[in-house]
Amino acid sequence: MSRHRNIRNLDFDDEIGSDEDADYYGRSYDEDMALSPNSARFIYRRDGENPYFRHESESIPEESFHETHNYHEDTFQFEDERIKVDEPKTEVKVPVTNVTSVSSSIAKFTLGGSGSSTPEKSAKVLPEPVNPVIQQLRVSETPRTRNGSKSPTRGPEGIKLNLSTQSLSALLTSTPYKKRQRPEGGKENLNLVIVGHVDAGKSTLMGHLLLQLGFVEQRVINKYKHEASKLGKGSFAFAWVLDETEEERERGVTMDIARTYFETTNKKVVLLDAPGHKDFIPNMITGASQADAALLVVNATRGEFETGFDQGGQTREHVMLLRSFGVTRVAVAINKMDTVRWSEGRFNEIVAKMKQFLMKQAGFPNVHFVPLSGLDGINLTKRPGTAAPLTTWYNGPTLVEVIDGLPSAEHSVEAPLRVVISDVVKSSDTAIQVCAKVEGGHIEAGDRVIILPGIVPATVKQACCENSESTNEVCFAGDQCLITLSGQFEADSITSGHVISRGGEDCLKPGTHFLVRIVTFNITIPFLKGTRAELFAHSMCCTSTISKLVATLNKSNGEVIKQKPRCINRHTSGLIEIKTEVPIALEAYKSCKTLGRITLRDKGETVAAGIIEQVLK
């Protein structure tokens, strides 16, 4: 046992006092170090006296746990009885003195009163609360409004929007207007969109055409040539007539719809120059939705035509989009024929490929093909001389003659008013100026209208057709017009894609749930329930979801092939239900063709097109 310590003779007091490890569990670092004055004033000491809680008498003794618990139970029970609404058992009259005593008791309890009173004693003084009896509830017949209230107002059945009383009244009230008829005689209106693959020469062709027709002065072209030469882009001078923004001129591509105007022998033409780059297809859709006819420009240069026409080029997609938006008349301008030395063989080769696609696949009737050179201005407004190589094998019409022969679309003046806003020119709190196209009916100054889908009432201050000298005239269906509206407008509440309508029975009712008959294109993934895609219609774009696959249809006769299919494959016609996250201004195709056509796009590709059969909700 010698190796063990002698426990019997061990002095434990000395051991504890000399053991340095004894304080590891009994003390902390903060206890060994003195607190700074700044830290000490935040330390609560139970044995000290806080100057904020001094009382005239001695310190308040702590209560036992059960007393404090009972006190809080009594307090919350009292408050619950005050706010609880029960069915009255008996009718009791509440004296005013009781309310006064309760208020005074609560005041004394809250403020503390004398130092000798305790919360328990203050609670015992309070009288028992009594529930007042409500004998009759009456609603005031006079409507009362609260300033700054953002509560939504219940709208009419089928429209769940935040409507004010003024907007709701305007929506349901039929406004009087004068019935007008388009004056007979004069030139027909033609909305012509220019489409084609990027770098096909669309803007240059149209700029040179406007110069030869006299709608652009030569000094303007000379100025553009001088400025373009400084940037090393001398050949872009004619394109700058339509490409007016600095970014478009620097990049050398059209990015937005350029709108201009010219006249032929029988037509007043509104020219819509659409971008050809695939990144700006949404802008091209805006132009296609406003068009009555189209001019497709293709590049005759070897390799360039094949790039734009084959898979991946924009020529095919532009043609399918035109067909989807109801454009039935198209002419083809085979541009840059000078690069192939006006070869008849190259012209016939392009015509053969384009006819096969346009007439048999897309379904366009009577397509005209015009060989020309937009940069040199050959075969635009007049036929070339006998010495020109083109005259040896071509004796057909010029470009202007082909445009002049395109038929105008039919628009109903008797239809309900439908005006699609394509651009907002100026905007303020009380007035807004927009570019728009009248799709149905007629509009003039003084008309009271509604802007949808936001249900914004407004009054037409001015209305005039584009490039018209008059500021107050009647704009009929098919006209591109400039409209000034007065009213109360919030910032960015009116944008492109909104629709102007009249109130009452003819009012367009926005919806979020539509039954659509579609035709799918060359899609890689079949349509399933829950498939999301971008929905394009007239000048509007929004996110949509396929909520239901109703049936697959026969393309030729529309007969139902299969009910409730699991999917819809490529190049298939089907009936589906589509939902949008926000209300949009669309209606059935039978009511308005422009507002009843849609296109679905996903990941930069057009996947389907269709028409609205019914607005479900």
Coordinates of C-alpha atoms in Angstrom, one line a residue:
M1 CA 0.0 0.0 0.0
S2 CA 3.0 2.3 0.1
R3 CA 2.4 3.3 -3.4
H4 CA -1.0 4.8 -2.6
R5 CA -1.5 8.2 -0.9
N6 CA -2.3 8.3 2.8
I7 CA -6.0 9.3 2.7
R8 CA -6.6 9.1 6.4
N9 CA -4.0 11.7 7.3
L10 CA -4.9 14.0 4.3
D11 CA -6.0 17.6 5.2
F12 CA -8.8 18.4 2.8
D13 CA -8.9 22.1 3.6
D14 CA -5.3 22.5 2.6
E15 CA -5.8 20.4 -0.5
I16 CA -8.8 22.6 -1.6
G17 CA -7.0 25.8 -0.8
S18 CA -3.9 24.8 -2.8
D19 CA -5.7 23.1 -5.7
E20 CA -5.7 25.5 -8.6
D21 CA -8.3 23.6 -10.5
A22 CA -11.0 24.0 -7.8
D23 CA -12.3 27.3 -9.3
Y24 CA -12.8 25.9 -12.8
Y25 CA -16.5 25.1 -12.1
G26 CA -17.2 27.7 -9.4
R27 CA -16.0 30.9 -11.0
S28 CA -15.9 32.5 -14.5
Y29 CA -13.6 34.8 -16.2
D30 CA -16.0 37.7 -15.8
E31 CA -16.1 37.2 -12.1
D32 CA -12.3 37.6 -11.9
M33 CA -12.3 40.7 -14.0
A34 CA -13.8 44.0 -12.9
L35 CA -16.7 45.3 -15.1
S36 CA -16.4 48.6 -16.8
P37 CA -18.9 51.4 -15.8
N38 CA -20.6 51.2 -19.2
S39 CA -21.2 47.4 -18.8
A40 CA -22.1 47.6 -15.2
R41 CA -25.1 49.9 -15.7
F42 CA -26.8 47.2 -17.8
I43 CA -26.4 44.5 -15.2
Y44 CA -29.4 43.9 -13.1
R45 CA -28.8 43.3 -9.4
R46 CA -31.6 42.0 -7.3
D47 CA -30.1 43.4 -4.1
G48 CA -29.7 46.8 -5.5
E49 CA -32.2 49.6 -6.1
N50 CA -33.0 50.8 -9.6
P51 CA -33.8 54.6 -9.7
Y52 CA -36.4 54.0 -12.3
F53 CA -38.5 51.9 -10.0
R54 CA -38.3 53.8 -6.7
H55 CA -41.4 54.0 -4.6
E56 CA -42.2 56.2 -1.7
S57 CA -42.6 53.2 0.6
E58 CA -40.5 50.1 1.0
S59 CA -39.8 47.9 -1.9
I60 CA -42.6 45.7 -3.2
P61 CA -42.2 42.2 -1.9
E62 CA -42.2 39.4 -4.5
E63 CA -45.4 37.4 -4.7
S64 CA -45.6 33.6 -4.7
F65 CA -45.9 31.8 -8.0
H66 CA -49.6 30.8 -7.6
E67 CA -50.7 34.3 -6.8
T68 CA -49.0 35.8 -9.8
H69 CA -50.4 33.1 -12.0
N70 CA -53.9 33.6 -10.6
Y71 CA -53.6 37.4 -11.1
H72 CA -52.8 37.0 -14.8
E73 CA -55.6 34.6 -15.2
D74 CA -58.0 37.1 -13.7
T75 CA -56.6 39.9 -15.9
F76 CA -56.8 38.1 -19.2
Q77 CA -60.2 36.7 -18.3
F78 CA -61.4 40.2 -17.7
E79 CA -60.1 41.4 -21.1
D80 CA -61.6 38.4 -22.9
E81 CA -65.0 39.1 -21.4
R82 CA -64.8 42.7 -22.6
I83 CA -64.1 41.8 -26.2
K84 CA -66.1 38.6 -26.5
V85 CA -69.4 38.8 -28.4
D86 CA -71.9 36.3 -27.1
E87 CA -75.6 35.9 -27.6
P88 CA -77.3 38.1 -25.0
K89 CA -79.2 36.1 -22.4
T90 CA -81.1 38.9 -20.8
E91 CA -81.4 42.6 -21.7
V92 CA -79.2 44.5 -19.2
K93 CA -78.8 48.2 -19.1
V94 CA -75.2 49.3 -18.4
P95 CA -75.0 52.4 -16.2
V96 CA -72.6 55.1 -17.1
T97 CA -71.1 55.1 -13.6
N98 CA -69.8 51.5 -14.1
V99 CA -68.0 52.5 -17.3
T100 CA -66.4 55.4 -15.4
S101 CA -65.4 53.3 -12.5
V102 CA -63.9 50.7 -14.8
S103 CA -61.9 53.4 -16.7
S104 CA -60.7 55.0 -13.4
S105 CA -59.7 51.6 -12.0
I106 CA -57.8 50.7 -15.1
A107 CA -56.1 54.1 -15.0
K108 CA -55.1 53.6 -11.4
F109 CA -53.9 50.1 -12.1
T110 CA -51.8 51.2 -15.0
L111 CA -50.2 54.2 -13.4
G112 CA -49.6 52.5 -10.1
G113 CA -51.5 54.8 -7.7
S114 CA -50.0 54.8 -4.2
G115 CA -47.0 52.7 -3.3
S116 CA -48.9 50.5 -0.9
S117 CA -51.4 49.2 -3.5
T118 CA -50.8 45.9 -5.2
P119 CA -52.0 44.5 -8.5
E120 CA -54.1 41.9 -6.7
K121 CA -56.0 44.6 -4.8
S122 CA -56.5 46.8 -7.8
A123 CA -58.0 43.8 -9.7
K124 CA -60.5 43.2 -6.9
V125 CA -61.8 46.7 -7.1
L126 CA -62.8 46.3 -10.7
P127 CA -66.5 45.6 -11.2
E128 CA -67.7 42.6 -13.2
P129 CA -67.9 43.5 -16.9
V130 CA -71.3 43.3 -18.6
N131 CA -71.8 42.6 -22.3
P132 CA -74.0 45.3 -23.9
V133 CA -77.0 44.1 -25.9
I134 CA -77.2 44.9 -29.6
Q135 CA -80.8 45.1 -30.4
Q136 CA -80.7 46.0 -34.1
L137 CA -77.9 46.4 -36.7
R138 CA -78.6 49.0 -39.3
V139 CA -76.5 49.7 -42.4
S140 CA -76.4 53.3 -43.4
E141 CA -78.0 54.0 -46.8
T142 CA -75.4 56.7 -47.5
P143 CA -72.2 55.2 -48.8
R144 CA -69.1 56.2 -46.9
T145 CA -65.6 56.1 -48.2
R146 CA -62.3 56.0 -46.4
N147 CA -59.4 57.9 -47.7
G148 CA -56.4 55.8 -48.6
S149 CA -58.4 52.5 -48.6
K150 CA -57.0 49.8 -50.9
S151 CA -59.7 47.3 -50.3
P152 CA -60.8 45.6 -53.6
T153 CA -64.3 46.2 -54.8
R154 CA -66.4 43.3 -55.9
G155 CA -66.8 43.4 -59.6
P156 CA -69.4 42.0 -61.9
E157 CA -69.8 38.3 -62.3
G158 CA -66.9 36.8 -64.3
I159 CA -64.5 39.7 -63.7
K160 CA -62.4 39.6 -60.6
L161 CA -60.5 42.8 -60.7
N162 CA -59.8 45.7 -58.3
L163 CA -62.5 48.0 -59.4
S164 CA -63.4 51.4 -58.1
T165 CA -67.0 52.6 -58.0
Q166 CA -66.4 54.9 -61.0
S167 CA -64.7 52.1 -63.0
L168 CA -67.5 49.6 -62.2
S169 CA -70.2 52.2 -63.2
A170 CA -68.4 52.9 -66.5
L171 CA -68.1 49.2 -67.2
L172 CA -71.8 48.5 -66.9
T173 CA -73.1 51.7 -68.4
S174 CA -73.7 51.9 -72.1
T175 CA -72.4 55.2 -73.4
P176 CA -74.2 57.0 -76.2
Y177 CA -72.3 57.6 -79.5
K178 CA -73.0 58.6 -83.0
K179 CA -73.2 55.9 -85.6
R180 CA -70.9 56.7 -88.5
Q181 CA -70.2 55.3 -91.9
R182 CA -66.9 55.4 -93.8
P183 CA -67.1 58.0 -96.6
E184 CA -67.4 56.4 -100.0
G185 CA -64.7 57.0 -102.6
G186 CA -61.1 57.7 -101.9
K187 CA -58.2 55.2 -101.7
E188 CA -58.3 52.0 -99.7
N189 CA -56.2 51.6 -96.6
L190 CA -53.6 48.8 -96.5
N191 CA -51.5 47.8 -93.5
L192 CA -48.4 46.2 -95.0
V193 CA -45.8 44.5 -92.8
I194 CA -42.3 43.8 -94.1
V195 CA -40.8 40.5 -92.9
G196 CA -37.9 38.3 -93.7
H197 CA -34.6 36.9 -92.4
V198 CA -32.1 39.2 -90.9
D199 CA -29.8 41.0 -93.4
A200 CA -32.2 40.3 -96.2
G201 CA -32.2 44.1 -97.0
K202 CA -35.7 45.0 -95.8
S203 CA -35.0 48.5 -94.4
T204 CA -32.8 49.4 -97.3
L205 CA -35.4 48.3 -99.8
M206 CA -38.1 50.3 -98.1
G207 CA -35.9 53.4 -97.6
H208 CA -35.1 53.5 -101.3
L209 CA -38.7 52.9 -102.2
L210 CA -39.8 55.9 -100.1
L211 CA -37.2 58.0 -101.9
Q212 CA -38.4 57.1 -105.3
L213 CA -42.0 57.7 -104.3
G214 CA -41.1 61.2 -103.1
F215 CA -41.9 60.6 -99.4
V216 CA -38.3 61.2 -98.4
E217 CA -36.2 64.1 -99.7
Q218 CA -32.9 63.5 -101.4
R219 CA -31.1 65.9 -99.0
V220 CA -32.0 63.6 -96.2
I221 CA -30.5 60.6 -98.0
N222 CA -27.4 62.6 -98.7
K223 CA -27.1 63.5 -95.0
Y224 CA -27.5 59.8 -94.0
K225 CA -24.9 58.7 -96.5
H226 CA -22.4 61.2 -95.1
E227 CA -23.1 60.1 -91.5
A228 CA -23.0 56.4 -92.3
S229 CA -19.7 56.8 -94.2
K230 CA -18.1 58.1 -91.1
L231 CA -19.0 54.9 -89.3
G232 CA -17.9 52.8 -92.2
K233 CA -21.5 51.8 -93.1
G234 CA -22.2 53.8 -96.3
S235 CA -24.6 51.2 -97.6
F236 CA -26.9 51.7 -94.6
A237 CA -28.0 55.2 -95.6
F238 CA -31.3 54.0 -97.0
A239 CA -32.0 51.8 -94.0
W240 CA -31.6 54.8 -91.7
V241 CA -34.8 56.2 -93.0
L242 CA -36.6 53.6 -90.9
D243 CA -33.9 52.7 -88.4
E244 CA -34.0 56.0 -86.4
T245 CA -32.6 54.9 -83.0
E246 CA -28.9 55.2 -82.3
E247 CA -28.7 51.6 -81.2
E248 CA -30.3 50.3 -84.4
R249 CA -27.8 52.4 -86.5
E250 CA -24.8 51.2 -84.6
R251 CA -25.8 47.5 -84.7
G252 CA -27.0 47.7 -88.3
V253 CA -30.2 45.7 -87.5
T254 CA -33.9 46.7 -87.0
M255 CA -34.9 46.1 -83.4
D256 CA -38.5 47.5 -83.2
I257 CA -41.4 48.1 -85.5
A258 CA -40.8 51.1 -87.7
R259 CA -44.0 52.7 -88.9
T260 CA -44.2 55.0 -91.9
Y261 CA -46.7 56.0 -94.7
F262 CA -46.9 56.2 -98.4
E263 CA -49.5 56.2 -101.2
T264 CA -49.8 54.3 -104.4
T265 CA -52.3 54.7 -107.2
N266 CA -55.1 53.0 -105.4
K267 CA -53.9 52.5 -101.8
K268 CA -52.9 54.4 -98.7
V269 CA -50.3 52.2 -97.3
V270 CA -49.2 52.1 -93.6
L271 CA -45.8 50.5 -93.8
L272 CA -44.7 48.3 -90.8
D273 CA -41.0 47.4 -91.0
A274 CA -40.5 44.4 -88.7
P275 CA -37.2 43.2 -87.3
G276 CA -35.7 40.0 -88.8
H277 CA -33.4 38.9 -86.0
K278 CA -34.8 36.0 -83.9
D279 CA -34.2 37.8 -80.7
F280 CA -36.8 40.4 -81.7
I281 CA -39.6 38.0 -82.8
P282 CA -42.0 39.4 -80.2
N283 CA -41.7 42.8 -81.9
M284 CA -42.3 41.1 -85.3
I285 CA -45.4 39.5 -83.9
T286 CA -46.7 43.0 -83.0
G287 CA -46.4 44.1 -86.6
A288 CA -47.9 40.9 -88.0
S289 CA -50.9 41.2 -85.8
Q290 CA -51.7 44.7 -87.3
A291 CA -51.2 43.8 -90.9
D292 CA -53.6 43.2 -93.7
A293 CA -51.0 41.9 -96.1
A294 CA -47.3 41.1 -96.0
L295 CA -44.2 41.6 -98.2
L296 CA -41.6 38.8 -97.6
V297 CA -38.1 39.8 -98.5
V298 CA -35.6 37.1 -99.3
N299 CA -31.9 37.4 -100.1
A300 CA -30.9 36.0 -103.5
T301 CA -27.2 35.7 -102.6
R302 CA -26.0 32.2 -102.8
G303 CA -25.8 30.7 -99.4
E304 CA -27.8 33.5 -97.8
F305 CA -31.1 32.4 -99.1
E306 CA -30.5 28.8 -97.9
T307 CA -29.4 30.1 -94.4
G308 CA -32.6 32.0 -94.0
F309 CA -35.0 29.5 -95.5
D310 CA -33.6 26.2 -94.1
Q311 CA -34.2 25.0 -90.5
G312 CA -33.0 27.6 -88.0
G313 CA -33.7 30.6 -90.3
Q314 CA -36.4 33.2 -89.7
T315 CA -38.1 33.0 -93.1
R316 CA -40.1 29.9 -92.3
E317 CA -41.1 31.1 -88.8
H318 CA -42.1 34.6 -90.1
V319 CA -44.4 32.9 -92.7
M320 CA -46.0 30.7 -90.1
L321 CA -46.6 33.6 -87.8
L322 CA -48.2 35.6 -90.6
R323 CA -50.6 32.7 -91.3
S324 CA -51.3 32.4 -87.6
F325 CA -52.4 36.0 -87.3
G326 CA -54.7 35.8 -90.3
V327 CA -52.6 37.4 -93.0
T328 CA -53.8 35.8 -96.2
R329 CA -52.1 37.9 -98.9
V330 CA -48.3 37.9 -99.3
A331 CA -45.9 39.0 -102.0
V332 CA -42.2 38.0 -102.2
A333 CA -39.5 40.4 -103.1
I334 CA -36.3 38.6 -104.2
N335 CA -33.7 41.1 -103.2
K336 CA -30.0 41.5 -104.1
M337 CA -30.4 40.0 -107.5
D338 CA -27.4 42.1 -108.5
T339 CA -25.2 39.8 -106.5
V340 CA -26.0 36.9 -108.7
R341 CA -25.8 39.0 -111.9
W342 CA -29.6 39.0 -112.4
S343 CA -29.5 35.2 -113.1
E344 CA -32.8 33.8 -114.3
G345 CA -31.8 30.4 -113.1
R346 CA -31.3 31.6 -109.6
F347 CA -34.6 33.4 -109.6
N348 CA -36.5 30.3 -110.8
E349 CA -34.7 28.2 -108.2
I350 CA -35.9 30.4 -105.4
V351 CA -39.4 30.7 -106.8
A352 CA -39.7 26.9 -106.9
K353 CA -38.7 26.5 -103.3
M354 CA -40.8 29.3 -102.0
K355 CA -44.0 28.3 -103.9
Q356 CA -43.8 24.8 -102.5
F357 CA -43.6 26.2 -99.0
L358 CA -46.0 29.2 -99.2
M359 CA -48.8 27.7 -101.3
K360 CA -48.8 24.1 -100.3
Q361 CA -47.6 24.1 -96.7
A362 CA -48.7 27.6 -95.5
G363 CA -51.7 27.9 -97.7
F364 CA -51.2 31.3 -99.2
P365 CA -53.0 31.8 -102.6
N366 CA -51.7 33.7 -105.6
V367 CA -48.2 34.6 -104.4
H368 CA -46.4 37.2 -106.6
F369 CA -42.6 37.1 -106.9
V370 CA -40.6 40.3 -107.9
P371 CA -36.9 40.3 -108.7
L372 CA -35.2 43.6 -107.6
S373 CA -32.3 45.3 -106.0
G374 CA -33.1 47.5 -103.0
L375 CA -29.6 49.1 -102.9
D376 CA -29.5 50.1 -106.6
G377 CA -33.2 50.8 -106.7
I378 CA -33.9 48.6 -109.7
N379 CA -37.5 47.4 -110.4
L380 CA -39.0 49.3 -107.5
T381 CA -41.3 52.0 -108.9
K382 CA -40.5 51.8 -112.7
R383 CA -39.4 49.1 -115.0
P384 CA -35.7 49.1 -116.0
G385 CA -34.6 50.1 -119.4
T386 CA -34.1 47.7 -122.3
A387 CA -30.4 47.6 -121.8
A388 CA -30.8 46.2 -118.3
P389 CA -30.0 42.5 -117.9
L390 CA -33.3 42.0 -116.0
T391 CA -35.5 42.9 -119.1
T392 CA -34.1 40.0 -121.1
W393 CA -36.1 37.4 -119.1
Y394 CA -38.6 39.4 -116.8
N395 CA -41.4 41.5 -118.0
G396 CA -43.6 41.4 -114.9
P397 CA -44.8 44.2 -112.6
T398 CA -42.7 46.4 -110.4
L399 CA -42.7 46.3 -106.6
V400 CA -45.1 49.2 -106.3
E401 CA -47.5 47.6 -108.8
V402 CA -47.6 44.4 -106.8
I403 CA -48.2 46.3 -103.6
D404 CA -51.0 48.3 -105.2
G405 CA -52.7 45.1 -106.3
L406 CA -52.8 43.6 -102.8
P407 CA -56.3 43.4 -101.5
S408 CA -57.3 45.2 -98.3
A409 CA -58.8 43.3 -95.4
E410 CA -62.4 43.7 -94.6
H411 CA -63.2 45.4 -91.3
S412 CA -66.7 45.9 -89.8
V413 CA -67.7 49.4 -88.9
E414 CA -70.9 48.1 -87.3
A415 CA -69.0 45.8 -84.9
P416 CA -68.5 46.8 -81.2
L417 CA -65.6 49.2 -80.6
R418 CA -62.2 47.4 -80.3
V419 CA -59.1 49.5 -80.5
V420 CA -55.7 47.8 -79.8
I421 CA -53.0 50.0 -78.3
S422 CA -49.6 49.3 -79.9
D423 CA -47.5 52.1 -78.3
V424 CA -47.8 54.8 -75.7
V425 CA -46.4 58.1 -77.0
K426 CA -47.0 60.4 -74.0
S427 CA -48.4 59.8 -70.6
S428 CA -49.3 61.9 -67.6
D429 CA -51.7 61.7 -64.6
T430 CA -54.6 63.3 -66.5
A431 CA -53.9 62.5 -70.2
I432 CA -52.3 59.9 -72.4
Q433 CA -51.5 59.7 -76.1
V434 CA -51.3 56.3 -77.8
C435 CA -50.8 54.7 -81.2
A436 CA -53.5 52.2 -81.9
K437 CA -55.3 50.3 -84.6
V438 CA -59.1 50.2 -84.8
E439 CA -60.1 46.6 -85.2
G440 CA -63.9 47.1 -85.0
G441 CA -66.4 50.0 -84.9
H442 CA -65.3 53.7 -85.0
I443 CA -63.9 56.2 -82.6
E444 CA -63.9 60.0 -82.4
A445 CA -63.4 62.9 -80.1
G446 CA -65.9 63.1 -77.2
D447 CA -66.5 59.3 -76.9
R448 CA -66.5 57.9 -73.4
V449 CA -64.5 54.6 -73.4
I450 CA -62.9 52.1 -71.1
I451 CA -59.3 50.8 -71.3
L452 CA -59.0 47.1 -70.6
P453 CA -58.1 44.9 -68.9
G454 CA -57.5 47.4 -66.1
I455 CA -61.1 48.9 -66.4
V456 CA -59.9 52.5 -66.6
P457 CA -62.6 55.0 -67.8
A458 CA -61.4 57.7 -70.1
T459 CA -62.7 60.3 -72.6
V460 CA -61.4 60.7 -76.1
K461 CA -59.9 64.1 -76.4
Q462 CA -58.5 63.8 -79.9
A463 CA -58.5 61.1 -82.6
C464 CA -56.8 61.2 -86.0
C465 CA -55.4 58.8 -88.6
E466 CA -51.7 58.6 -88.9
N467 CA -50.1 61.2 -91.2
S468 CA -53.4 63.2 -91.3
E469 CA -53.3 66.9 -91.1
S470 CA -56.6 67.0 -89.1
T471 CA -56.4 66.4 -85.3
N472 CA -60.2 65.7 -84.9
E473 CA -61.7 63.2 -87.2
V474 CA -63.5 59.8 -87.1
C475 CA -61.3 56.7 -87.2
F476 CA -62.9 53.6 -88.6
A477 CA -62.1 49.9 -88.4
G478 CA -58.8 49.2 -90.1
D479 CA -57.3 52.6 -89.5
Q480 CA -54.0 53.2 -87.8
C481 CA -54.6 56.2 -85.6
L482 CA -53.2 58.5 -82.9
I483 CA -55.6 58.9 -79.9
T484 CA -55.4 61.3 -77.0
L485 CA -57.3 60.2 -73.9
S486 CA -58.2 62.2 -70.8
G487 CA -58.9 60.8 -67.3
Q488 CA -57.2 59.7 -64.2
F489 CA -54.3 57.4 -65.0
E490 CA -51.8 55.8 -62.7
A491 CA -48.1 55.5 -63.7
D492 CA -47.6 52.7 -66.2
S493 CA -51.2 51.6 -65.9
I494 CA -51.7 51.8 -69.7
T495 CA -49.3 49.9 -71.9
S496 CA -49.2 48.3 -75.4
G497 CA -51.6 45.4 -75.6
H498 CA -54.4 47.1 -73.8
V499 CA -57.7 47.5 -75.6
I500 CA -60.1 50.4 -75.8
S501 CA -63.8 49.5 -75.7
R502 CA -67.2 51.0 -74.8
G503 CA -69.2 50.1 -71.7
G504 CA -72.5 48.2 -71.5
E505 CA -73.4 45.0 -73.4
D506 CA -70.7 45.5 -76.1
C507 CA -67.9 45.9 -73.5
L508 CA -65.0 43.5 -73.8
K509 CA -64.7 41.4 -70.6
P510 CA -61.2 40.4 -69.7
G511 CA -60.5 36.8 -68.8
T512 CA -58.0 34.3 -67.4
H513 CA -59.3 31.0 -68.6
F514 CA -59.8 30.2 -72.3
L515 CA -60.8 27.3 -74.5
V516 CA -58.4 27.3 -77.5
R517 CA -58.2 25.3 -80.7
I518 CA -54.5 25.0 -81.6
V519 CA -52.2 23.5 -84.2
T520 CA -48.7 22.5 -82.9
F521 CA -45.6 23.1 -85.0
N522 CA -42.3 21.2 -85.0
I523 CA -42.1 20.7 -81.2
T524 CA -39.6 18.4 -79.5
I525 CA -41.6 17.9 -76.3
P526 CA -45.3 17.1 -76.6
F527 CA -47.9 19.3 -74.9
L528 CA -48.9 18.0 -71.5
K529 CA -51.2 19.2 -68.8
G530 CA -49.2 21.9 -66.9
T531 CA -47.0 22.9 -69.8
R532 CA -46.1 26.6 -69.6
A533 CA -45.6 28.9 -72.6
E534 CA -45.6 32.6 -73.5
L535 CA -48.9 33.6 -75.0
F536 CA -48.8 36.3 -77.7
A537 CA -51.9 38.0 -79.0
H538 CA -52.1 41.3 -81.0
S539 CA -49.6 43.6 -79.1
M540 CA -49.7 41.7 -75.8
C541 CA -47.6 39.0 -74.2
C542 CA -48.1 37.1 -70.9
T543 CA -47.2 33.8 -69.3
S544 CA -49.8 31.0 -69.7
T545 CA -50.3 27.4 -68.5
I546 CA -52.1 24.6 -70.3
S547 CA -54.6 23.5 -67.6
K548 CA -56.4 20.8 -69.6
L549 CA -56.1 18.7 -72.7
V550 CA -59.7 18.4 -74.0
A551 CA -59.3 16.5 -77.3
T552 CA -57.2 15.9 -80.4
L553 CA -58.9 17.0 -83.7
N554 CA -58.7 16.1 -87.3
K555 CA -56.9 18.9 -89.2
S556 CA -59.1 18.7 -92.3
N557 CA -62.6 18.6 -90.8
G558 CA -62.2 19.4 -87.1
E559 CA -63.7 16.1 -85.9
V560 CA -62.7 14.8 -82.5
I561 CA -60.2 12.0 -82.7
K562 CA -59.6 11.3 -79.0
Q563 CA -61.1 12.8 -75.9
K564 CA -58.9 13.7 -73.0
P565 CA -55.5 12.7 -74.5
R566 CA -52.5 12.3 -72.4
C567 CA -50.4 14.6 -74.7
I568 CA -50.5 16.5 -78.0
N569 CA -47.7 15.8 -80.4
R570 CA -46.1 17.8 -83.1
H571 CA -48.1 18.9 -86.2
T572 CA -51.3 18.0 -84.4
S573 CA -54.5 19.9 -84.0
G574 CA -56.1 19.9 -80.6
L575 CA -58.5 21.5 -78.2
I576 CA -57.0 22.7 -74.9
E577 CA -57.8 25.0 -72.0
I578 CA -55.3 27.8 -71.2
K579 CA -55.0 29.8 -68.0
T580 CA -53.2 33.1 -67.4
E581 CA -51.9 34.6 -64.2
V582 CA -53.5 38.0 -64.9
P583 CA -56.7 39.0 -66.7
I584 CA -56.0 39.8 -70.4
A585 CA -58.1 41.5 -73.1
L586 CA -59.1 38.6 -75.4
E587 CA -62.4 37.3 -76.7
A588 CA -63.8 34.6 -78.9
Y589 CA -62.6 34.5 -82.5
K590 CA -66.2 34.7 -83.8
S591 CA -66.6 38.1 -82.0
C592 CA -63.3 39.7 -83.1
K593 CA -60.8 37.9 -85.2
T594 CA -57.8 40.0 -84.1
L595 CA -58.6 39.5 -80.4
G596 CA -59.3 35.8 -80.9
R597 CA -55.9 34.7 -82.4
I598 CA -53.0 33.6 -80.2
T599 CA -49.5 32.2 -80.6
L600 CA -47.6 30.1 -78.1
R601 CA -43.8 30.4 -77.8
D602 CA -41.3 28.6 -75.6
K603 CA -37.5 29.0 -75.3
G604 CA -37.4 31.3 -78.3
E605 CA -39.4 29.0 -80.6
T606 CA -42.9 29.3 -81.9
V607 CA -44.5 26.0 -80.7
A608 CA -48.2 26.5 -81.6
A609 CA -50.9 28.8 -82.9
G610 CA -54.6 28.9 -82.4
I611 CA -57.9 30.6 -82.1
I612 CA -60.1 31.2 -79.0
E613 CA -63.3 29.2 -79.0
Q614 CA -64.7 30.5 -75.7
V615 CA -63.7 32.6 -72.8
L616 CA -64.4 30.3 -69.8
K617 CA -63.6 32.7 -67.0

